[in-house]
Each structure stands twice: as C-alpha cells, then as structure tokens.
CSV table of C-alpha atoms and ligand atoms in Angstrom, one decimal:
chain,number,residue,atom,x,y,z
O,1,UNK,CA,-67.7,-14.5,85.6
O,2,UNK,CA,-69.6,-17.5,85.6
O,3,UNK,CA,-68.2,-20.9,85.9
O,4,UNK,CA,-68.7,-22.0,82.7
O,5,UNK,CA,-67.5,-19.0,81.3
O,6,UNK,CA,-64.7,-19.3,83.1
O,7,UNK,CA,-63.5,-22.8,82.0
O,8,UNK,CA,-64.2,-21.7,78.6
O,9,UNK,CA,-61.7,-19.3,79.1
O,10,UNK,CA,-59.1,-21.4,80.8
O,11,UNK,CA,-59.4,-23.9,78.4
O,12,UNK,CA,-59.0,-21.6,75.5
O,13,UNK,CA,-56.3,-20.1,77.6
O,14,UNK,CA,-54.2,-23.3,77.4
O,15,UNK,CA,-54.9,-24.3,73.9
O,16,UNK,CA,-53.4,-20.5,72.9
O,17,UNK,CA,-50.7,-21.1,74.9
O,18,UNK,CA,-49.7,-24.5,73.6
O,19,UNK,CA,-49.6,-22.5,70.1
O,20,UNK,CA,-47.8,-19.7,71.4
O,21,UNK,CA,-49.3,-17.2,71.9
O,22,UNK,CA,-52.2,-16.0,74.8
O,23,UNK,CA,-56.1,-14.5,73.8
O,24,UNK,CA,-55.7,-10.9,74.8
O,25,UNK,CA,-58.0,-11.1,77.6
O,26,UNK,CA,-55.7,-13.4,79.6
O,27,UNK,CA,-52.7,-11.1,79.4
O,28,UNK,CA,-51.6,-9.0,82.1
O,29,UNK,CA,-52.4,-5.8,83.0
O,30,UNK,CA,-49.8,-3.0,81.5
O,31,UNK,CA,-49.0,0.5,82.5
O,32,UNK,CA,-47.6,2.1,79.8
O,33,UNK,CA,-45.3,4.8,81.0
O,34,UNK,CA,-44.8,7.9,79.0
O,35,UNK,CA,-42.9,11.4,79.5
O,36,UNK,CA,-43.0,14.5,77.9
O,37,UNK,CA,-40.2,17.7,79.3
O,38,UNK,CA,-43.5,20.2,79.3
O,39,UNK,CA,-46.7,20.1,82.2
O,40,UNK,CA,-49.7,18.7,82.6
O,41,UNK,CA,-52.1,21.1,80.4
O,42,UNK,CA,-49.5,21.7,77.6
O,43,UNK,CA,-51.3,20.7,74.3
O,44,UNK,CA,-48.8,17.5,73.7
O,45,UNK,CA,-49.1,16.3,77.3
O,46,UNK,CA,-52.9,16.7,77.3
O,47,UNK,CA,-53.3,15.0,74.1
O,48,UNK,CA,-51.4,11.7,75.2
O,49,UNK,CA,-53.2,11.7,78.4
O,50,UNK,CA,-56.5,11.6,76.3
O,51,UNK,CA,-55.2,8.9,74.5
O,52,UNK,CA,-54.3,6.8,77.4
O,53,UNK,CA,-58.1,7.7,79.1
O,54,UNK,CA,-59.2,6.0,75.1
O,55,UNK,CA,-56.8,3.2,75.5
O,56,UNK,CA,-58.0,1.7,79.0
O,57,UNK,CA,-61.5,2.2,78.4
O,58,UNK,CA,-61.1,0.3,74.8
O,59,UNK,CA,-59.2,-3.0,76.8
O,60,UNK,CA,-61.4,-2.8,79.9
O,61,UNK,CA,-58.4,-1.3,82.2
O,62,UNK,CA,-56.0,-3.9,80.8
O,63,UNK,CA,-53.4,-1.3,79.3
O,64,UNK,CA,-53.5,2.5,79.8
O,65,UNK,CA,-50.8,5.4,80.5
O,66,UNK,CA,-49.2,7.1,83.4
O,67,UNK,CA,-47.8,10.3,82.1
O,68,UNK,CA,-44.8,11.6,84.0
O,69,UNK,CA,-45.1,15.4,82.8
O,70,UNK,CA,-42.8,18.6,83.5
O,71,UNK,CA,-38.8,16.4,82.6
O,72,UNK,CA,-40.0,13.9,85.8
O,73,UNK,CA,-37.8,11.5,84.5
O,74,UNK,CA,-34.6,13.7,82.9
O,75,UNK,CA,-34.0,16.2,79.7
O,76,UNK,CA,-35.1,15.3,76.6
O,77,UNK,CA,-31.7,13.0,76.0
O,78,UNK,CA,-32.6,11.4,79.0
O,79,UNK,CA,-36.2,10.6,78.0
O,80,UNK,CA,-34.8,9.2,74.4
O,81,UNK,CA,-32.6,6.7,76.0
O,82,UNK,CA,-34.9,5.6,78.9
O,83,UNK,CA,-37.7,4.4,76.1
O,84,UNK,CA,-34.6,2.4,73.6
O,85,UNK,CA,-34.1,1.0,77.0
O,86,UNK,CA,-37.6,-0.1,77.6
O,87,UNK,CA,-37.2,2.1,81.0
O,88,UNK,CA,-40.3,3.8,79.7
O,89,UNK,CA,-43.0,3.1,77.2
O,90,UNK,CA,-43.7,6.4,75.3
O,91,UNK,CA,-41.6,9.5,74.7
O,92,UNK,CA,-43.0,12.9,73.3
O,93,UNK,CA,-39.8,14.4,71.7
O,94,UNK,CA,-39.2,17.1,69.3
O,95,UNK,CA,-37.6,16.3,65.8
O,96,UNK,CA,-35.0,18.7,66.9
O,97,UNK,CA,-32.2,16.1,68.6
O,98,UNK,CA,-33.6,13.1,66.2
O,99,UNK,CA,-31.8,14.8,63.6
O,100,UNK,CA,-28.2,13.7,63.9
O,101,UNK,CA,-29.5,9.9,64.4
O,102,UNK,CA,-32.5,10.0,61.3
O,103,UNK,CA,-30.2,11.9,58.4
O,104,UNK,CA,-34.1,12.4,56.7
O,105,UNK,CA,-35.6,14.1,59.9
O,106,UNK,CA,-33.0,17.2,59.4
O,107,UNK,CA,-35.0,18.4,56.9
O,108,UNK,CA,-37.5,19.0,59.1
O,109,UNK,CA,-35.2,20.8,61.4
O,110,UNK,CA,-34.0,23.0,58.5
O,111,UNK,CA,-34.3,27.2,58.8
O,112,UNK,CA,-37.3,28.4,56.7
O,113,UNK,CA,-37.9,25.0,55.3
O,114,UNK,CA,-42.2,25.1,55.5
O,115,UNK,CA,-43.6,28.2,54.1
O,116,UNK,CA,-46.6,28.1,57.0
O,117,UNK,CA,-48.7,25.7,59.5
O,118,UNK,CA,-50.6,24.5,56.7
O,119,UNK,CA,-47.6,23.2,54.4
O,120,UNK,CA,-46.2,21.7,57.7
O,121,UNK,CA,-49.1,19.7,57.8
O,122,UNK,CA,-50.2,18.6,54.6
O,123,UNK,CA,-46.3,17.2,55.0
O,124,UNK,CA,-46.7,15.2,57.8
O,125,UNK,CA,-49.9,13.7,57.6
O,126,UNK,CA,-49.4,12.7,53.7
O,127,UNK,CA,-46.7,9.7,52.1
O,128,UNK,CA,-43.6,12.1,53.0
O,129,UNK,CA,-44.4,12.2,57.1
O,130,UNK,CA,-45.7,8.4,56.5
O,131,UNK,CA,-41.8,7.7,54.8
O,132,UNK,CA,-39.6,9.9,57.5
O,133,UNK,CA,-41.8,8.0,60.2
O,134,UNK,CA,-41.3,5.1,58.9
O,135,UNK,CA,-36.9,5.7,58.5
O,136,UNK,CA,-37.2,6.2,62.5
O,137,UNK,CA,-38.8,2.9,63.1
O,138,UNK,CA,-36.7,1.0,60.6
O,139,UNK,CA,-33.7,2.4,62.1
O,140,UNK,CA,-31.1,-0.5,62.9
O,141,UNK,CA,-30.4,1.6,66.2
O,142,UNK,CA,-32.3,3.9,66.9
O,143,UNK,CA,-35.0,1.3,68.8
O,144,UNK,CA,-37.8,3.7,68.3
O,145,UNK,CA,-41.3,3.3,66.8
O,146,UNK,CA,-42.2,6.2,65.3
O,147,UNK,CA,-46.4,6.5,66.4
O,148,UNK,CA,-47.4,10.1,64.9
O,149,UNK,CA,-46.5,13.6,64.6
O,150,UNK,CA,-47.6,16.7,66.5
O,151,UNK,CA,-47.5,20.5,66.3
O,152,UNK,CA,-45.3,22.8,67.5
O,153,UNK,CA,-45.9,25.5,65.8
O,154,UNK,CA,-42.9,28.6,64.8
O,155,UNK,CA,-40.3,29.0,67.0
O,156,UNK,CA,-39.0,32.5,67.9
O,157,UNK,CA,-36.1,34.3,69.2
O,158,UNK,CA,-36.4,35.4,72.9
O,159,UNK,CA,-33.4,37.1,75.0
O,160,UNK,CA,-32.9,39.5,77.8
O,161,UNK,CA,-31.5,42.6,76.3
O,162,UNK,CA,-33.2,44.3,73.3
O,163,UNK,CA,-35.7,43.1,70.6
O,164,UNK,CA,-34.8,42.0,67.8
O,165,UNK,CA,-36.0,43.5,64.8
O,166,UNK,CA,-32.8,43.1,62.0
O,167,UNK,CA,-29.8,40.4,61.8
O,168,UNK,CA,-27.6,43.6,63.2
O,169,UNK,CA,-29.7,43.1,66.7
O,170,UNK,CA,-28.6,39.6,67.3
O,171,UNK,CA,-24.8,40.3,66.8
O,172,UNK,CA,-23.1,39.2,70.3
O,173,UNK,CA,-26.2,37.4,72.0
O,174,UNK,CA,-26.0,33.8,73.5
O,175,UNK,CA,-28.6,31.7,72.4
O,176,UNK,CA,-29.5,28.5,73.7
O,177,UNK,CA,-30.4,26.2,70.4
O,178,UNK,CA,-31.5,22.3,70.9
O,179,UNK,CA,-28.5,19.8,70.4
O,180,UNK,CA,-28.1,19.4,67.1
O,181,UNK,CA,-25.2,20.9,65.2
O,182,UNK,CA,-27.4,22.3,62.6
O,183,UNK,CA,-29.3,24.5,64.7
O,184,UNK,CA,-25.9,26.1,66.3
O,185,UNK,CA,-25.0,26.6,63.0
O,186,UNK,CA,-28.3,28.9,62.2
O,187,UNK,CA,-27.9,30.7,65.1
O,188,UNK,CA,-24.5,31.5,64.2
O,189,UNK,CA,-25.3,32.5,60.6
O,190,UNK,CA,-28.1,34.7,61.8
O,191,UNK,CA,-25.2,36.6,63.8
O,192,UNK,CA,-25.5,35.4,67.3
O,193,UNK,CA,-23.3,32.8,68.8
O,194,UNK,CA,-25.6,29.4,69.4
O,195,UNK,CA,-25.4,27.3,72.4
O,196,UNK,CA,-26.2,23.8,72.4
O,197,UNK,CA,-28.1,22.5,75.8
O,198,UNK,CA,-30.7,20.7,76.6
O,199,UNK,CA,-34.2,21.8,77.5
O,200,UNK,CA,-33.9,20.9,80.9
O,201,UNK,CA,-30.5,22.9,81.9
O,202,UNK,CA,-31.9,26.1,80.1
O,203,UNK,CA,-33.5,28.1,82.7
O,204,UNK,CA,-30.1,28.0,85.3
O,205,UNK,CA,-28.2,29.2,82.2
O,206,UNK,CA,-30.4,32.0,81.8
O,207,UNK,CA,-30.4,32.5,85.6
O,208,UNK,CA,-26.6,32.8,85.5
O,209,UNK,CA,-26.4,34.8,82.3
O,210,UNK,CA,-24.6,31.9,80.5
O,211,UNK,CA,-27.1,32.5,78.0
O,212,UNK,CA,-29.0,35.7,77.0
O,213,UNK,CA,-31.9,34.0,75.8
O,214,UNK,CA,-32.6,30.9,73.8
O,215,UNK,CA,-35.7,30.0,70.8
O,216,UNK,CA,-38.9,28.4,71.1
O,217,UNK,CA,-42.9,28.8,70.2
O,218,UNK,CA,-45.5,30.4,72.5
O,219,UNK,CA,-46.2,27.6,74.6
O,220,UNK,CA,-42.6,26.7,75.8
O,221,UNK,CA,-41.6,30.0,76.3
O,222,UNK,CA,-45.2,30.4,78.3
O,223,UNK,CA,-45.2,27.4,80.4
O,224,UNK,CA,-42.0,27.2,81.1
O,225,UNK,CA,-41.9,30.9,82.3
O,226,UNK,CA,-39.0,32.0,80.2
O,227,UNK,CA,-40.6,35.7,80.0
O,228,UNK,CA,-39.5,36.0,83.4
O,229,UNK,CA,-35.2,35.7,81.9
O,230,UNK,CA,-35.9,37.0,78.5
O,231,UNK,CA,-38.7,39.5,78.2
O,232,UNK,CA,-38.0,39.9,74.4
O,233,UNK,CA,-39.9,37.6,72.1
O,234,UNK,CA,-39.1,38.5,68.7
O,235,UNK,CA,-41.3,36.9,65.6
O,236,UNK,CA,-38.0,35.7,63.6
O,237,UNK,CA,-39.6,32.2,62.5
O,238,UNK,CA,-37.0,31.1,61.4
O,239,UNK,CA,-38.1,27.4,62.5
O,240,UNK,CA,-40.6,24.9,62.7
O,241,UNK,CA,-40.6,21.8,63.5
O,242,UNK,CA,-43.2,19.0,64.1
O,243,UNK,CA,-43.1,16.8,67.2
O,244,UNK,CA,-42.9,13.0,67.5
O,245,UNK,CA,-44.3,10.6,69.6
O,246,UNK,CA,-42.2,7.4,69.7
O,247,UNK,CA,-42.7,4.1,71.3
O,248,UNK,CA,-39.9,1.9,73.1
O,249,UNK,CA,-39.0,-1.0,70.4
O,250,UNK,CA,-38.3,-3.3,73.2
O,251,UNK,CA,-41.7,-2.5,74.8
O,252,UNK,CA,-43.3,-3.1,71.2
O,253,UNK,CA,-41.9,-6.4,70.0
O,254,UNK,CA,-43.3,-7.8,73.7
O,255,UNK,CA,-46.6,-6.8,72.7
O,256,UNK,CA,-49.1,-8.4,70.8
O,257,UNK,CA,-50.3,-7.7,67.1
O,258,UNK,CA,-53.7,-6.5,67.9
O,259,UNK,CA,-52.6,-4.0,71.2
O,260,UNK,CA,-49.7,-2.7,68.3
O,261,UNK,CA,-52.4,-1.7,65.8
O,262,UNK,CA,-54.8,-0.4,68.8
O,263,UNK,CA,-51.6,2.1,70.1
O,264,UNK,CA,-50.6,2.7,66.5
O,265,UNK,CA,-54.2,3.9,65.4
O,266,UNK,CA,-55.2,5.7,68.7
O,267,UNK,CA,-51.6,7.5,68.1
O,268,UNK,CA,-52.9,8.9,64.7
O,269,UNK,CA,-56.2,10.2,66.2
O,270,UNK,CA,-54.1,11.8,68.9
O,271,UNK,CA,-52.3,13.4,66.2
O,272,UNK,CA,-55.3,14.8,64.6
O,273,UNK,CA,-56.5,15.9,68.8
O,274,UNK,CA,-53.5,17.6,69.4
O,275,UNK,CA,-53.6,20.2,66.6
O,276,UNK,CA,-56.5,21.7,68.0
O,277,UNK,CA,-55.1,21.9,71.4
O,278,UNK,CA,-52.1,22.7,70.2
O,279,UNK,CA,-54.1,25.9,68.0
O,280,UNK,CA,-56.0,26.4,71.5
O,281,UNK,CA,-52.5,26.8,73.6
O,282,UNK,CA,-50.9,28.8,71.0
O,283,UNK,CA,-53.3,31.6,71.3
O,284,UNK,CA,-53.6,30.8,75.2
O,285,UNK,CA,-49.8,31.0,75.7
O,286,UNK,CA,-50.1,34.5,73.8
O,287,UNK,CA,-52.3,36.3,75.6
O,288,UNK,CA,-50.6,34.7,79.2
O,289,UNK,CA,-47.0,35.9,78.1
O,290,UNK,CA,-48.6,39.6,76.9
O,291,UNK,CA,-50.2,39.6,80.7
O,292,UNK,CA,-47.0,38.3,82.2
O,293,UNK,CA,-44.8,41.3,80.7
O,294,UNK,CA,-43.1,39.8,78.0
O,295,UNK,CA,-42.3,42.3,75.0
O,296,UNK,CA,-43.5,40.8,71.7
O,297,UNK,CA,-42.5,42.2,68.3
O,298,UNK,CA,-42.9,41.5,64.6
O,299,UNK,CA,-39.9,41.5,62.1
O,300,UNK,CA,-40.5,43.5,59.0
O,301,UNK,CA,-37.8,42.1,56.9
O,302,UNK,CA,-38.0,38.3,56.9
O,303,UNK,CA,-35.9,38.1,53.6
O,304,UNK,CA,-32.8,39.3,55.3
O,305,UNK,CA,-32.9,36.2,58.1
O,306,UNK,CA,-33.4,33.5,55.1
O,307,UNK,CA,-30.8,34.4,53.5
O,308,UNK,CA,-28.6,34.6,56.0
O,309,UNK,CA,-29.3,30.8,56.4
O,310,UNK,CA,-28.4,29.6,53.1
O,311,UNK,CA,-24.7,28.6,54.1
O,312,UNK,CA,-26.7,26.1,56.3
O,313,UNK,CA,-28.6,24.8,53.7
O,314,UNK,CA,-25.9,24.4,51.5
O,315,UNK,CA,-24.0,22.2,54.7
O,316,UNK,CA,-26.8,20.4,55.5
O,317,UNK,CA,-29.5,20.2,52.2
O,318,UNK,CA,-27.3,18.2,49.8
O,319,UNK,CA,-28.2,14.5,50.2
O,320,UNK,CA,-31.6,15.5,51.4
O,321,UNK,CA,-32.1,17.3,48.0
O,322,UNK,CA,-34.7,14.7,46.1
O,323,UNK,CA,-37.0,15.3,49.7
O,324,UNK,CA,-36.7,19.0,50.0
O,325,UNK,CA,-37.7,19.1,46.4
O,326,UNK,CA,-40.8,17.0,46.4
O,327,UNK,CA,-41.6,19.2,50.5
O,328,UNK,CA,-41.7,22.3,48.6
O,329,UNK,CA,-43.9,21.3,45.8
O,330,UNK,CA,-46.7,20.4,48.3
O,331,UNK,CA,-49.6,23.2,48.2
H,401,GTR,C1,-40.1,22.5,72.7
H,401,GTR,C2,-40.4,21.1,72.4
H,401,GTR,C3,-39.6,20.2,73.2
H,401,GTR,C4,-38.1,20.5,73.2
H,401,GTR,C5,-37.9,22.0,73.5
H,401,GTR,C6,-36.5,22.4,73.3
H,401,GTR,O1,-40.8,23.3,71.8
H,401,GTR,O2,-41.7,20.8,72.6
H,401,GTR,O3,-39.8,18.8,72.8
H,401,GTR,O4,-37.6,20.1,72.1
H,401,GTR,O5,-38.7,22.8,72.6
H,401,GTR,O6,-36.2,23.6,72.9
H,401,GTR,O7,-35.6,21.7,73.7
C-alpha cells in the first residue's frame, strides 16, 4: 500500500471510529467456525465449505470458514449449544431436535406431512420457509439465526433383523428416532418401540444391540456406515425433513451490517448449491450401500403406515392447524 494510501486509510479509520463504528477494511480478520455431525464430502458439509471458499475470496481473506466435519466438536445437542454460546460460528442441524424449542418447526418434523421433494421445496424456499426461519431467529431464547434450509431428502427404516414390508414387521424392534418426543411417538404408532438418542451415540447402541436399527435417508445411513449394523433398509418414508443452517446470535450482533447481509445472501445461494449435491449424494449413497450389502426394499402399502400416524397428528397438529393447511395447499 502506498503511503498515501495508507494515511488515507488511517485517517478515515479514526474518523469511523470516533462515530462508532470501523470501514470494513480495517476490521480484523475472522474465522468463522462451523460444524456439521456428517464428513467432509457429504452434500451439507461440501456445500458450506463452498460457501466459506466464496466468502474469503469476496473480503480478500478477511472472513472465511473452518469446517470441523464428522461430530469434531460433540452430537448434534452439543453443536446447538456451542453456537448460542458463541463457542462456534455456524451449525448445520436438522429441524428434527429444533422442534420442541420452535413449536412452528414441528410441522416440519411431522409423519407424511410433504407429499414429495418437490412440495418440500416449493415450502421452504417460498413465504412459509421465509416465516418458520424467521420464528427461529426471533426466538427470545433460542440465540440462533436462522441462514437457509437444506435437503435431506426421505428418511427410511433400517434394522438388523428382517425387512420391513407391513406395520406387522416392525412390531418389537428398537428404533433409534432423533430427540424429539414426536418422533418416539411415530415410531411407537407404527408398532415399534422408539428410542430417543442422539446421532452421535447411535452406532455403539447398535453395536451393543441396545437398538435394532434406527431411521435416516441414503446419505447418513451411507456415510455413516450403518449397513454394516442394520443391513435392512426399508423405503417406509414416513419422514422428511429439511435442514437448517443457523448462525450463533452472539457471533451476529458483533458483526457488522454489510458482513450480515454478505453471510445471509451467500447462505441462500448455498441453499440453492446444496440441492444438487444433495440430488448427486442421494443417488451416490444408493448405489455405495447396494455395493456394500445392504438389503433395500420398497413398501407396497404406504396407506397402512399414514394411518397408523394419525394419533400423532392429532397430539401434535392442533395449534399448528392454520400452517399445515396453507403447506398442503402448495402445488
Ligand atoms: C441426518 C441429519 C443430521 C441428524 C441425523 C440424525 O439425516 O443430517 O443432522 O439429524 O440425521 O438422525 O440425528
């Protein structure tokens, strides 16, 4: 830089600081961290590494991302906690666990709630994903910023013993569910007994036979090797639920208006990123479980599973009526 340049700066530097606040260029450099519980590669994880490789190049180096793959820094739980903390920047987390803190994010979580991929998105990405988003960052404690959503495609039954083809076939299993009460109560209502546990403590309890199997899509039951408990992968689809990417509050409010609105907008193109990826991995993970041994099947009679379910809608769908109504009148 050349001298004069340099003053310039200073100068300017000092003015912006006697009016609080400092020209971006004379802030300090900022590693963002962020976590996701699945490895480098995975369609979530590669997407936000993409987005920190946009973010440095678009402030010269001054703020990018160290991602801290594969639960590096705890469960799911763990990760949640660490970014209200301010422990860590950005957190890729499921919708899943948000649902007992966000009331309007269960509807998300519950059974059979989007008809297919393409409902589930025309959902998120119009003013119903932009108003659930938007109930996560104005949450008086839930010190999250909502950023965007991701895929994460259908999740199936998986387990050890037999497949599963009928309700009948799921009588007695143990199946890990994520911590949320509502999805213990699906698994219960489909006939198996639900477990609640976190991601991270799942393969030991499949190890150890505390559980027979648990639910997820292609991708986590692929990367995560799962075929290798549970050779059974059953199509029951009886979920799906988008992803969130969520920012530390205490990390946002330190930043400055222009870096907000640069994370907040290269979030939304990573949302738009990861779908392919995610459509890419999907059909990946597929063809790497088939190879690996697991045993895939279809189930003829989806009918009998959603209405198996409806005692959890009528626990859980009440209050969230007016949303469910206007989510299933998107085409
Ligand atoms: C995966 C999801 C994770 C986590 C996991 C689980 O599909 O990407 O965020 O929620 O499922 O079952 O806990």
């Amino acid at each position: 830089m050349k001298r004069r340049e340099f003053m310039a700066l200073t100068a300017a530097a000092a003015a912006a600081t006697t009016a609080g606040t400092l020209p971006a260029m004379a802030q300090a450099k900022m590693v963002l961290k962020a976590t996701d519980v699945h490895p480098l590669g995975y369609p979530t994880v590669e997407a936000v590494v993409r987005m920190g490789k946009k973010l440095e190049a678009a402030t010269n180096g001054r703020l990018s991302i160290q991602m801290f793959p594969s639960m590096q820094l705890g469960g799911e739980k763990e990760m949640i906690e660490q970014a209200q903390l301010g422990a860590l920047q950005i957190a890729r987390i499921s919708v899943g666990p948000m649902g007992p803190l966000v009331p309007e994010m269960n509807v998300f979580n519950l059974p059979f709630m989007f008809r297919d991929n393409a409902h589930m998105e025309k959902v998120i990405d119009g003013p119903i994903g932009a108003e659930i988003m938007k109930k996560l960052t104005d949450h008086p404690t839930a010190n999250l910023i909502g950023l965007c959503w991701m895929n994460a495609g259908t999740r199936n039954v998986y387990n050890a013993k037999k497949p599963i083809s009928t309700l009948a076939d799921l009588k007695g299993l143990k199946i890990r569910m994520m911590g949320n009460p509502l999805f213990v109560d699906t698994m219960n209502a489909l006939g198996g007994n639900g477990v609640a546990m976190g991601f991270d403590q799942l393969i030991n309890a499949m190890q150890t036979g505390v559980v027979d199997g648990a639910e997820n899509n292609e991708p986590s039951y692929d990367s995560g090797q799962h075929y290798r408990y549970a050779k059974y992968y059953s199509k029951t689809g009886h979920l799906m639920i988008p992803e969130i990417l969520v920012f530390s509050k205490k990390t946002w409010n330190e930043l400055q208006p222009a870096d907000r609105d640069l994370i907040a907008r290269m979030a939304k193109e990573a949302q738009q990123e990861q779908r392919k990826l995610w459509y890419e991995g999907e059909a990946e993970a597929l063809k790497k479980m088939l190879a690996a041994g697991a045993v895939v099947n279809e189930v003829a009679n989806k009918k009998e599973f959603q209405e198996a379910v409806k005692p959890v809608w009528d626990k859980y769908a009440g209050a969230l009526k007016p949303l469910i109504d206007r989510i299933q009148a998107v085409n």
